[in-house]
């Protein structure tokens, strides 16, 4: 198991578990697996950042990573 910091923003923040500061995941887990585990619909995931750098859903997470997930944002 590895420990990551997890942040969900805007409309998807409701999927955030209580233990987001030290979220445990399996070794070799991808961002996609985290999204699936949390039950976030894929249509609600627009951007994913690991340690401040945009990464694809198939990115493998490492111990200590900071994962931020953002939904699509509308505006005018």
Coordinates of N, CA and C in Angstrom, one line a residue:
X1 N 0.8 -1.2 0.0 CA 0.0 0.0 0.0 C 0.9 1.3 0.0
X2 N 0.4 2.3 -0.7 CA 1.0 3.6 -0.7 C 0.0 4.6 -0.2
X3 N 0.6 5.7 0.3 CA -0.3 6.8 0.8 C -0.2 8.0 -0.1
X4 N -1.3 8.6 -0.5 CA -1.4 9.8 -1.3 C -2.2 10.8 -0.6
X5 N -2.1 12.0 -1.0 CA -3.0 13.1 -0.6 C -4.0 13.3 -1.7
X6 N -5.3 13.4 -1.4 CA -6.3 13.4 -2.4 C -7.1 14.7 -2.2
X7 N -7.3 15.4 -3.3 CA -8.2 16.6 -3.3 C -9.1 16.6 -4.5
X8 N -10.4 16.7 -4.2 CA -11.4 16.8 -5.2 C -12.1 18.2 -5.2
X9 N -12.3 18.8 -6.4 CA -12.7 20.1 -6.4 C -14.2 20.3 -7.0
X10 N -14.8 21.4 -6.6 CA -16.1 21.9 -7.1 C -17.1 20.8 -6.9
X11 N -17.8 20.4 -8.0 CA -19.0 19.5 -7.9 C -18.6 18.1 -7.5
X12 N -17.4 17.7 -7.7 CA -17.0 16.3 -7.3 C -16.5 16.2 -5.9
X13 N -16.4 17.3 -5.2 CA -15.9 17.3 -3.8 C -16.7 16.4 -2.9
X14 N -18.0 16.2 -3.3 CA -18.9 15.3 -2.5 C -18.4 13.8 -2.4
X15 N -17.5 13.4 -3.3 CA -17.0 12.1 -3.4 C -15.8 11.9 -2.5
X16 N -15.3 13.0 -1.9 CA -14.1 12.9 -1.1 C -14.3 12.2 0.2
X17 N -13.5 11.1 0.4 CA -13.6 10.4 1.7 C -13.0 11.2 2.9
X18 N -13.4 10.9 4.1 CA -12.9 11.6 5.2 C -11.4 11.5 5.4
X19 N -10.8 10.4 4.9 CA -9.3 10.2 5.0 C -8.5 10.8 3.8
X20 N -8.9 11.8 3.2 CA -8.3 12.3 2.0 C -6.9 12.8 2.2
X21 N -6.5 13.2 3.4 CA -5.2 13.7 3.7 C -4.2 12.6 3.7
X22 N -4.6 11.3 4.0 CA -3.7 10.2 3.9 C -4.5 9.0 3.3
X23 N -4.8 9.1 2.0 CA -5.6 8.1 1.3 C -4.7 6.9 0.9
X24 N -5.1 5.7 1.4 CA -4.3 4.5 1.1 C -4.8 3.9 -0.2
X25 N -3.8 3.5 -1.1 CA -4.1 2.8 -2.4 C -3.1 1.7 -2.6
X26 N -3.5 0.8 -3.4 CA -2.6 -0.3 -3.7 C -1.4 0.2 -4.5
X27 N -0.3 -0.5 -4.3 CA 0.9 -0.2 -5.2 C 0.5 -0.4 -6.6
X28 N 0.9 0.5 -7.5 CA 0.6 0.4 -8.9 C -0.7 1.0 -9.3
X29 N -1.5 1.6 -8.3 CA -2.8 2.1 -8.6 C -2.7 3.3 -9.6
X30 N -3.6 3.4 -10.5 CA -3.7 4.5 -11.4 C -4.7 5.5 -11.0
X31 N -4.7 6.7 -11.6 CA -5.7 7.7 -11.3 C -7.1 7.2 -11.6
X32 N -7.2 6.5 -12.8 CA -8.5 5.9 -13.2 C -9.0 4.9 -12.1
X33 N -8.2 4.2 -11.5 CA -8.6 3.3 -10.4 C -9.2 4.0 -9.2
X34 N -8.5 5.2 -8.9 CA -9.0 6.0 -7.8 C -10.4 6.6 -8.1
X35 N -10.6 7.1 -9.4 CA -11.8 7.6 -9.8 C -12.9 6.5 -9.7
X36 N -12.6 5.3 -10.2 CA -13.6 4.2 -10.1 C -13.9 3.8 -8.7
X37 N -12.9 3.7 -7.8 CA -13.1 3.4 -6.4 C -14.0 4.4 -5.7
X38 N -13.8 5.6 -6.0 CA -14.6 6.7 -5.4 C -16.0 6.8 -6.0
X39 N -16.3 6.1 -7.1 CA -17.6 6.2 -7.8 C -17.8 7.5 -8.5
X40 N -16.8 8.2 -8.9 CA -17.0 9.4 -9.7 C -17.2 9.1 -11.1
X41 N -18.4 9.5 -11.7 CA -18.6 9.3 -13.1 C -17.5 9.9 -14.0
X42 N -17.1 9.1 -15.0 CA -16.0 9.6 -15.8 C -16.3 10.9 -16.5
X43 N -17.6 11.1 -16.8 CA -18.0 12.4 -17.4 C -17.8 13.6 -16.5
X44 N -17.6 13.4 -15.2 CA -17.4 14.4 -14.3 C -15.9 14.7 -14.0
X45 N -15.0 14.0 -14.7 CA -13.6 14.2 -14.5 C -13.1 14.9 -15.8
X46 N -12.5 16.1 -15.6 CA -12.0 16.8 -16.7 C -10.5 16.9 -16.7
X47 N -9.9 17.3 -15.5 CA -8.5 17.4 -15.4 C -8.0 16.7 -14.1
X48 N -6.8 16.1 -14.3 CA -6.2 15.4 -13.1 C -4.7 15.9 -13.0
X49 N -4.3 16.3 -11.8 CA -3.0 16.8 -11.6 C -2.3 15.9 -10.5
X50 N -1.1 15.6 -10.7 CA -0.3 14.9 -9.7 C 0.9 15.8 -9.4
X51 N 1.0 16.2 -8.2 CA 2.1 17.1 -7.7 C 2.2 18.3 -8.6
X52 N 1.0 18.8 -8.9 CA 0.9 20.1 -9.7 C 1.1 20.0 -11.2
X53 N 1.2 18.8 -11.7 CA 1.5 18.5 -13.1 C 0.3 17.7 -13.7
X54 N -0.3 18.2 -14.8 CA -1.4 17.5 -15.4 C -0.9 16.1 -15.9
X55 N -1.7 15.1 -15.5 CA -1.4 13.7 -15.9 C -2.7 13.0 -16.4
X56 N -2.5 12.0 -17.3 CA -3.6 11.2 -17.8 C -4.2 10.2 -16.8
X57 N -5.4 9.7 -17.0 CA -6.0 8.8 -16.1 C -5.2 7.5 -15.9
X58 N -4.4 7.1 -16.8 CA -3.6 5.9 -16.7 C -2.3 6.1 -16.0
X59 N -2.1 7.3 -15.4 CA -0.8 7.6 -14.7 C -0.8 6.7 -13.4
X60 N 0.4 6.1 -13.1 CA 0.5 5.3 -11.9 C 1.0 6.2 -10.8
X61 N 0.3 6.1 -9.7 CA 0.6 6.9 -8.5 C 1.7 6.3 -7.7
X62 N 2.5 7.2 -7.0 CA 3.6 6.8 -6.1 C 3.3 7.3 -4.7
X63 N 4.0 6.7 -3.8 CA 3.9 7.1 -2.4 C 4.2 8.6 -2.2
X64 N 3.3 9.3 -1.5 CA 3.4 10.7 -1.2 C 2.9 11.6 -2.3
X65 N 2.4 11.1 -3.4 CA 1.8 12.0 -4.4 C 0.7 12.7 -3.9
X66 N 0.5 13.9 -4.5 CA -0.7 14.8 -4.3 C -1.6 14.7 -5.5
X67 N -2.7 14.2 -5.4 CA -3.6 14.0 -6.6 C -4.8 15.0 -6.4
X68 N -5.0 15.8 -7.5 CA -6.1 16.7 -7.6 C -6.9 16.4 -8.8
X69 N -8.3 16.3 -8.6 CA -9.2 16.0 -9.7 C -10.2 17.1 -9.8
X70 N -10.4 17.6 -11.0 CA -11.2 18.7 -11.3 C -12.3 18.3 -12.3
X71 N -13.6 18.8 -12.1 CA -14.7 18.5 -13.0 C -14.6 19.5 -14.2
X72 N -15.4 19.3 -15.2 CA -15.5 20.4 -16.2 C -16.1 21.6 -15.6
X73 N -15.7 22.8 -16.0 CA -16.2 24.0 -15.4 C -16.8 24.8 -16.5
X74 N -18.0 25.3 -16.3 CA -18.7 26.2 -17.2 C -18.7 27.6 -16.7
X75 N -18.9 28.5 -17.6 CA -19.0 29.9 -17.2 C -19.3 30.8 -18.4
X76 N -19.3 32.0 -18.2 CA -19.6 32.9 -19.3 C -18.8 34.2 -19.3

